[in-house]
Tab-separated table of C-alpha atoms in Angstrom:
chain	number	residue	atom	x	y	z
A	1	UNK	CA	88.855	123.718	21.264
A	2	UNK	CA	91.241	121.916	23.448
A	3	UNK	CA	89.183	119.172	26.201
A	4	UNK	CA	90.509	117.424	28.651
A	5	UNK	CA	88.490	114.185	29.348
A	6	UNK	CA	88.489	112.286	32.533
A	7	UNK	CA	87.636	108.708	32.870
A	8	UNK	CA	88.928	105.599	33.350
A	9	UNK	CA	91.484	105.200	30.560
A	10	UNK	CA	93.949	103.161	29.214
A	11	UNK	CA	93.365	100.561	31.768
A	12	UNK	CA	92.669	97.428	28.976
A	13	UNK	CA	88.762	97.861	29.703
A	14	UNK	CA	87.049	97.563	26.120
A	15	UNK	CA	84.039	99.617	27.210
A	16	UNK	CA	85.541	102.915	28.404
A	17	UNK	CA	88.204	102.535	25.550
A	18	UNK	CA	85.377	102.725	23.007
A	19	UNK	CA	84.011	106.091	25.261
A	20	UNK	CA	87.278	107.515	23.295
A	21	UNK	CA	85.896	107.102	19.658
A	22	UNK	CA	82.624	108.338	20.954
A	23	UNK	CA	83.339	111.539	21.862
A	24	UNK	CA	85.746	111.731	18.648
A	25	UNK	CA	83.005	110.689	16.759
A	26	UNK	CA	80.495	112.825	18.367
A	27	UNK	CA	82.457	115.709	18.257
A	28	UNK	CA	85.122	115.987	15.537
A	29	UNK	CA	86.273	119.506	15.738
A	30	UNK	CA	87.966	118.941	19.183
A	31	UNK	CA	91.172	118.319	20.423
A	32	UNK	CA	90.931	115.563	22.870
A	33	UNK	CA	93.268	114.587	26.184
A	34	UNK	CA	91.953	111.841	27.481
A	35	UNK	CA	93.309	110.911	30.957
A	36	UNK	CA	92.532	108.306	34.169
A	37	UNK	CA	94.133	111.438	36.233
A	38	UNK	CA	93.949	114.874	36.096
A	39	UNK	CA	97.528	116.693	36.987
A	40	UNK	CA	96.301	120.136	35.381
A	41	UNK	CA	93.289	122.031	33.545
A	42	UNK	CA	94.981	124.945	32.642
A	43	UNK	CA	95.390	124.139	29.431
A	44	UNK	CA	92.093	123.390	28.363
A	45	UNK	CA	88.699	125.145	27.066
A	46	UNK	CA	86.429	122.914	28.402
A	47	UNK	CA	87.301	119.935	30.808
A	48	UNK	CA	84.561	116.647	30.817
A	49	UNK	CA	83.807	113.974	33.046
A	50	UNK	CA	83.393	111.362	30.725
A	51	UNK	CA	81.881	108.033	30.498
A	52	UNK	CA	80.758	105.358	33.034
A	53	UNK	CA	80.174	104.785	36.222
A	54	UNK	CA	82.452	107.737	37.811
A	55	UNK	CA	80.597	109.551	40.562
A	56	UNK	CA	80.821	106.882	43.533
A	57	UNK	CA	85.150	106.848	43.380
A	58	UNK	CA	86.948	109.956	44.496
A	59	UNK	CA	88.650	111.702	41.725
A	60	UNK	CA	91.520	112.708	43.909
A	61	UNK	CA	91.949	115.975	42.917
A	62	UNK	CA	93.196	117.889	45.101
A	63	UNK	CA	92.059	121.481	46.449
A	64	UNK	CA	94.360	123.615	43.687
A	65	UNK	CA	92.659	121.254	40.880
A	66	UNK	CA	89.055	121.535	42.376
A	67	UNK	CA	89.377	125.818	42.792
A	68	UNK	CA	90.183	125.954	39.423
A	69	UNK	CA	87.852	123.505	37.920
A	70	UNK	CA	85.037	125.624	39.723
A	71	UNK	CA	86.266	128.160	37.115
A	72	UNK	CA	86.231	126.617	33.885
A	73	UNK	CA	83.860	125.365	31.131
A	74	UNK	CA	82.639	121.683	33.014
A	75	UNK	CA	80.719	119.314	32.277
A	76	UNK	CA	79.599	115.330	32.818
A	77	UNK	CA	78.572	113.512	29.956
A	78	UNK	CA	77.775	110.161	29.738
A	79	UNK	CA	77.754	109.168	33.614
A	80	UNK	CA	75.757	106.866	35.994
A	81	UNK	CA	73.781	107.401	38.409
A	82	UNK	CA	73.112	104.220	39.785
A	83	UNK	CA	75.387	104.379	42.682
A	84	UNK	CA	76.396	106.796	45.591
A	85	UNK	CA	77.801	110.062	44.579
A	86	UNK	CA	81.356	110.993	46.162
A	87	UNK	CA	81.220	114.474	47.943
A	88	UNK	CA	83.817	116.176	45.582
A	89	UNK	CA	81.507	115.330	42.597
A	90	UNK	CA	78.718	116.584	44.647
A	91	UNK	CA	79.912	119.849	44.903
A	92	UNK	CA	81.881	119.809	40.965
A	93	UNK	CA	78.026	118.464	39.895
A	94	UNK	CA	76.763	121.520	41.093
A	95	UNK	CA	79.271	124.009	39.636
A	96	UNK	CA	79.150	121.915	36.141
A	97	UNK	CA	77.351	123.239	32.550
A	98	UNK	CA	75.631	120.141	31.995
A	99	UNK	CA	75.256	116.882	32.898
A	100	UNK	CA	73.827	114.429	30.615
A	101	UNK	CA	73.156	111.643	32.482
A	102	UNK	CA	73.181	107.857	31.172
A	103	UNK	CA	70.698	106.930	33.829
A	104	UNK	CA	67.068	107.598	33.548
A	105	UNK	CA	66.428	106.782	37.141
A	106	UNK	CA	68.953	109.590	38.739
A	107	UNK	CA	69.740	110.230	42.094
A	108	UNK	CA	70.644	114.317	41.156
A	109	UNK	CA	67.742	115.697	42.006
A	110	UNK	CA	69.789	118.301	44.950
A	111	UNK	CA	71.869	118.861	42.123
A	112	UNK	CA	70.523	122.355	40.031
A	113	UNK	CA	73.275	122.339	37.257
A	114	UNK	CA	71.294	121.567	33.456
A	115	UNK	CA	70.853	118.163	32.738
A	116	UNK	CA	69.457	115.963	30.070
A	117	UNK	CA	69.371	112.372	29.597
A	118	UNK	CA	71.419	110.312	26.184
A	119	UNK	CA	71.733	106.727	25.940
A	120	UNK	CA	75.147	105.615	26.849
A	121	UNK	CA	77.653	107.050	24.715
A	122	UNK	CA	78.981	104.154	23.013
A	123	UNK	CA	75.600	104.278	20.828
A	124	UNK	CA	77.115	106.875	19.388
A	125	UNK	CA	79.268	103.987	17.297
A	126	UNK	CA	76.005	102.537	15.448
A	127	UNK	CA	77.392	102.202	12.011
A	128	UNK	CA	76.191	104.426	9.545
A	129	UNK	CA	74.355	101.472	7.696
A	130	UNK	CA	73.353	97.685	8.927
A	131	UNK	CA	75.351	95.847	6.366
A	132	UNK	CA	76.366	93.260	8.652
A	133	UNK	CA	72.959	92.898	9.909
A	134	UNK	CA	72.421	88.963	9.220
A	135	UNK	CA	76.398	88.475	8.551
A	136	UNK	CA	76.447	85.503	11.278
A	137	UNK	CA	76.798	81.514	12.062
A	138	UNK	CA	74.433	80.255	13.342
A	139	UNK	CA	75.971	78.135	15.784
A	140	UNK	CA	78.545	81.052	17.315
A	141	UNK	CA	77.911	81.356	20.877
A	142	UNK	CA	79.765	84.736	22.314
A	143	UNK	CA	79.896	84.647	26.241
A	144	UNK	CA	81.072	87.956	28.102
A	145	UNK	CA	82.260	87.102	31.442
A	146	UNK	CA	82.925	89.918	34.259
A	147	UNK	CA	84.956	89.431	37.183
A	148	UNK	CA	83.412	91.881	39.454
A	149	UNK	CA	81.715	88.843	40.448
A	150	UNK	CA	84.183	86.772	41.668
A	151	UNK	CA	84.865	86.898	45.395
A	152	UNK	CA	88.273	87.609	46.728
A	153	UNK	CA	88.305	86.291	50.478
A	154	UNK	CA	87.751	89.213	51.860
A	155	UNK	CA	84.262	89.127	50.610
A	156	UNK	CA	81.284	88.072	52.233
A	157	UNK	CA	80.239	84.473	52.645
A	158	UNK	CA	77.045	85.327	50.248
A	159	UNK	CA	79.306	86.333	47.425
A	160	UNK	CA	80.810	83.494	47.225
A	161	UNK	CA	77.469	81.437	47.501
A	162	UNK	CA	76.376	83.290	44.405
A	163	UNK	CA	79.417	82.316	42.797
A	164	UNK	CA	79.587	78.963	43.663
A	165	UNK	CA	75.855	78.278	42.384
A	166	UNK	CA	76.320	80.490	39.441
A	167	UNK	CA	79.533	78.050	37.865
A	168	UNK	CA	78.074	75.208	38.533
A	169	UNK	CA	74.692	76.350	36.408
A	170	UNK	CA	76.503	78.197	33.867
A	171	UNK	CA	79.124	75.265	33.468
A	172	UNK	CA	75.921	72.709	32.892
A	173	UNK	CA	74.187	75.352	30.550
A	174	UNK	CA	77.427	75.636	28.139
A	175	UNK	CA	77.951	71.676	28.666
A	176	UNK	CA	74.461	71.747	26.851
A	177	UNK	CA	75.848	74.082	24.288
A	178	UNK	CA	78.330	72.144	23.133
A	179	UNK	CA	76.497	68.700	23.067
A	180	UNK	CA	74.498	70.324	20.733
A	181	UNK	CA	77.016	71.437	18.325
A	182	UNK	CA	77.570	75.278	19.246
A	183	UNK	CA	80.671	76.962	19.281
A	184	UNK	CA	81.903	78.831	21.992
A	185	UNK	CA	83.914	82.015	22.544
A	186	UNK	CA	84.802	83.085	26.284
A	187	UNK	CA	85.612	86.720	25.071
A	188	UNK	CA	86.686	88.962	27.895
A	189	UNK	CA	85.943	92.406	27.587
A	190	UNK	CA	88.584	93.567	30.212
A	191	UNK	CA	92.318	92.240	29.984
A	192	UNK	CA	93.803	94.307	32.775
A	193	UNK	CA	95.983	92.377	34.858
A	194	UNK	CA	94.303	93.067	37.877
A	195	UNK	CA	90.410	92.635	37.016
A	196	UNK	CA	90.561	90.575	34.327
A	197	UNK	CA	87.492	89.043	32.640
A	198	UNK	CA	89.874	85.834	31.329
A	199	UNK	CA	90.139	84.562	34.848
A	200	UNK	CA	86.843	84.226	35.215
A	201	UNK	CA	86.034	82.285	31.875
A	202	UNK	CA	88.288	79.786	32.871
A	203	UNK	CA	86.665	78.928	36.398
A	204	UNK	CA	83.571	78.316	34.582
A	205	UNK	CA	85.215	76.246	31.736
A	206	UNK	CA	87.055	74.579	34.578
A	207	UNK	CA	83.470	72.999	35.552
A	208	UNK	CA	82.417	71.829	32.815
A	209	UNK	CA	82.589	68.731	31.348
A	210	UNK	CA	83.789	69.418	27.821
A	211	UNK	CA	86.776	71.486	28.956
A	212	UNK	CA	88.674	73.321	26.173
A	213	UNK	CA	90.562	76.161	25.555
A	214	UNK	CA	87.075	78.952	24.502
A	215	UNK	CA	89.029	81.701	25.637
A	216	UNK	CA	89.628	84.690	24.111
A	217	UNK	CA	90.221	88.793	23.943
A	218	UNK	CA	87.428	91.472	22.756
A	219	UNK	CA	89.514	94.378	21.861
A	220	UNK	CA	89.047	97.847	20.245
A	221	UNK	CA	90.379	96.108	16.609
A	222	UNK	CA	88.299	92.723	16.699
A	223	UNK	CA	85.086	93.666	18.607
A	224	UNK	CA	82.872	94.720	15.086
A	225	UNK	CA	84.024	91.115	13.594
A	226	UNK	CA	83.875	89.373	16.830
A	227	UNK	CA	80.226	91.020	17.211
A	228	UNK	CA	79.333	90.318	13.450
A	229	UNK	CA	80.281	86.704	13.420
A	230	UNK	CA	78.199	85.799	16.488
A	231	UNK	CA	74.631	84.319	16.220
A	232	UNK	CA	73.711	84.742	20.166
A	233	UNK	CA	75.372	86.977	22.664
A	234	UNK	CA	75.483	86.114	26.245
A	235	UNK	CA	76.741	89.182	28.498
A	236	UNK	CA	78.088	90.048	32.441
A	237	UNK	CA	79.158	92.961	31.068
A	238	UNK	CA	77.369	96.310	30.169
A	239	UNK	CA	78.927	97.201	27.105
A	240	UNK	CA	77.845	93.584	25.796
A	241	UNK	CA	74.567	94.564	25.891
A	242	UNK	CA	75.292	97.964	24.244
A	243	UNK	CA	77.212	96.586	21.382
A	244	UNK	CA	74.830	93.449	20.600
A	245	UNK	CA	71.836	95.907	20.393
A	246	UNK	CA	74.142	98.229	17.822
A	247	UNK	CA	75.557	95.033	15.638
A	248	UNK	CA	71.552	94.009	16.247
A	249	UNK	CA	72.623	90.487	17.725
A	250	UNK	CA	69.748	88.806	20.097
A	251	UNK	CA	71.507	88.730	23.410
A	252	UNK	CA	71.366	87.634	27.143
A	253	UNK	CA	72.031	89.937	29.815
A	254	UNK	CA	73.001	88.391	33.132
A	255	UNK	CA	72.425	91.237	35.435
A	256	UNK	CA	74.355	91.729	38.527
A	257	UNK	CA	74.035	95.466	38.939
A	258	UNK	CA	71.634	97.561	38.469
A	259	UNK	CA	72.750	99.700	35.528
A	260	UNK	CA	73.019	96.227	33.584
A	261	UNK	CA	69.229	95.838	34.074
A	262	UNK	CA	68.316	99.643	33.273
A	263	UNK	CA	69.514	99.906	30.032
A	264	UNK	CA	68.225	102.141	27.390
A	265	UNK	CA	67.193	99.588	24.552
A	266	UNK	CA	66.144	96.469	26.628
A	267	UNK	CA	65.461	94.370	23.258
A	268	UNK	CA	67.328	91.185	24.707
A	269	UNK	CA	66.266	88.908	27.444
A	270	UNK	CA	67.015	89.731	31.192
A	271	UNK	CA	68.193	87.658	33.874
A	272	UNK	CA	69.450	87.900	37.514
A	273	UNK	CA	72.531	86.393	38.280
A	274	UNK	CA	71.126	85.961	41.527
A	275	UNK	CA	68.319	83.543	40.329
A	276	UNK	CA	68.957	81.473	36.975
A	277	UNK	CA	69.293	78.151	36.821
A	278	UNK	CA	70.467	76.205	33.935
A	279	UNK	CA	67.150	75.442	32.612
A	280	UNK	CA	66.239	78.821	32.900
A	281	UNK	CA	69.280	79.378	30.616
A	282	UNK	CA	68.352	77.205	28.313
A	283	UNK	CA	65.016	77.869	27.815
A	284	UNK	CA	66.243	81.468	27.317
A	285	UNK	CA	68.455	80.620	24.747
A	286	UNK	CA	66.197	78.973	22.465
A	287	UNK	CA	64.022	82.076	23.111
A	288	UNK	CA	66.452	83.996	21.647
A	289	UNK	CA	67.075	81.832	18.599
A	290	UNK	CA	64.034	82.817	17.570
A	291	UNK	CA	64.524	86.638	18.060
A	292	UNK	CA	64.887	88.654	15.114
A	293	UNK	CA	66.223	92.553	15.480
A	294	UNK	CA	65.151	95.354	13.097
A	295	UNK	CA	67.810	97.665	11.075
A	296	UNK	CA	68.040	100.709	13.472
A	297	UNK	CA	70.224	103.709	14.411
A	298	UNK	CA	71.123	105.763	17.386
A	299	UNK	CA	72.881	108.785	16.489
A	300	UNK	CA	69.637	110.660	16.402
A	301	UNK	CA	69.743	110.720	20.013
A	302	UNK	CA	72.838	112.830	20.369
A	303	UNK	CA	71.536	115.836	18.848
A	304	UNK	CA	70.471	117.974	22.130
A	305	UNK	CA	73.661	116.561	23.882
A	306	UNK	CA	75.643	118.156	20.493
A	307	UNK	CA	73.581	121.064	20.471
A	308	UNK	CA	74.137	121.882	24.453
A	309	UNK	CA	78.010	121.270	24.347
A	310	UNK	CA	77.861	123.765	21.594
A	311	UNK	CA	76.509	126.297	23.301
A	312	UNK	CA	78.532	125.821	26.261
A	313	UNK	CA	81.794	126.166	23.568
A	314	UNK	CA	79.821	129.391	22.575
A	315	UNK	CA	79.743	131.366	25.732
């Protein structure tokens, strides 16, 4: 079975590179192309939209691409909902096998292709056994900046408000960190040029008082060692919720979007970018220090999603 997956790929973002070894994992029989563009689908049994936060952007396919894709084995796994949906997904939505939505508050309800809902897909990676359960230090601090949140100046005044306020709290909370004895690790989660996450860890470590170099890169060979070695988790992004709930690390979720405060687990602690302080922070913290997390597993949850891509292989 040869599948062509579209996402966005190979573009140094941690999060969709681990929606790769997903569907691998989740389906090891096929024969996987995964691409950020799609040139062709003639070559392929079944074609998937895969992973993230997809249906807002326009795919730029072009009329040739969409005619034929109308024609062939589709389907959307793994996508959110929380935003608008782009027109050309509207109508490929519509003409698709399944969609298994990430999002348990979805905005499809014009749309009368199958769907189900599965946690995101990079549950799917749970380890098969919780070995590493209390491997930590209990002073390792992990923050996961994400620089969607920094405002370019074309933004408006508001966003950079938010911003401004957010450093300067942030900067005193890890000042606090450190004066009592934790050690920190900026890790950013996207390393693209463009949008990356290290630019962002250094204008907060640019306000604080104990300045030093905390920065460093999550990637697809560190993250289990990076996650295991951590004591406390402190996440912008998404997938650093995801992963702390699979390594089972108690973890702080700075939500500035809404799929970041929707997520399927919800065993952390919640706040809104918008309106912590840094004695909200703290006080969060030490909340957390006290958190323990249970051995679990996810895979169980991908059964129907298995089950349905089967039978769509079978017809």
């Amino acid at each position: 079975m040869k599948v062509l997956v579209y996402g966005y790929y190979h573009k140094q973002n941690l999060g969709d590179d681990l929606f790769q070894e997903a569907f691998k994992k989740l389906f090891p029989t096929f024969d996987f192309t995964f691409v950020n563009k799609i040139t062709t689908v003639s070559d392929y049994d079944l074609i998937i939209f895969g992973g993230g936060s997809l249906l807002e952007g326009d795919p730029q396919l072009g009329d040739k691409i969409i005619t034929e894709l109308q024609s062939k084995k589709l389907c959307y796994i793994g996508v959110g909902t929380e935003t608008k949906i782009h027109p050309t997904h509207i109508s490929l939505l519509n003409s698709s096998k399944l969609i298994a939505t990430r999002s348990k508050i979805s905005n499809l309800t014009e749309i009368t292709a199958s769907k189900i809902f599965i946690p995101d897909l990079v549950y799917s990676l749970c380890p098969d056994n919780n070995a590493f359960l209390n491997s930590k230090n209990d002073k390792n601090v992990m923050f996961l900046p994400n620089i969607t949140v920094v405002p370019t100046n074309k933004d408006p005044i508001w966003k950079w408000s938010a911003w401004n306020y957010f450093k300067s709290e942030f900067a005193q909370f890890l000042d606090y960190l450190v004066s009592k004895n934790y050690k920190l690790d900026i890790s950013s989660m996207c390393t693209n040029p463009t949008p990356s996450d290290y630019s962002t860890g250094m204008e907060i470590t640019n306000h604080m008082v104990n300045r030093n170099n905390y920065s460093s890169e999550l990637t697809f060979n560190n993250y289990a060692t990076k996650f295991q070695e951590a004591s406390i988790i402190i996440t912008q992004r998404y997938h650093g919720s995801i992963l702390s709930q699979i390594f089972r690390k108690p973890h702080l979720t700075l939500f500035h979007h809404d799929k970041l405060s929707s997520d399927y687990e919800k065993e952390g602690i919640y706040l809104s970018y918008y309106q912590m302080n840094k004695n909200l922070l703290i006080d969060s913290f030490h909340q957390l220090e006290e958190k323990k997390l249970s051995t679990k597993s996810f895979l169980s949850n991908f059964k129907e999603l298995q089950n349905k891509v089967g039978e769509i292989c079978d017809m």
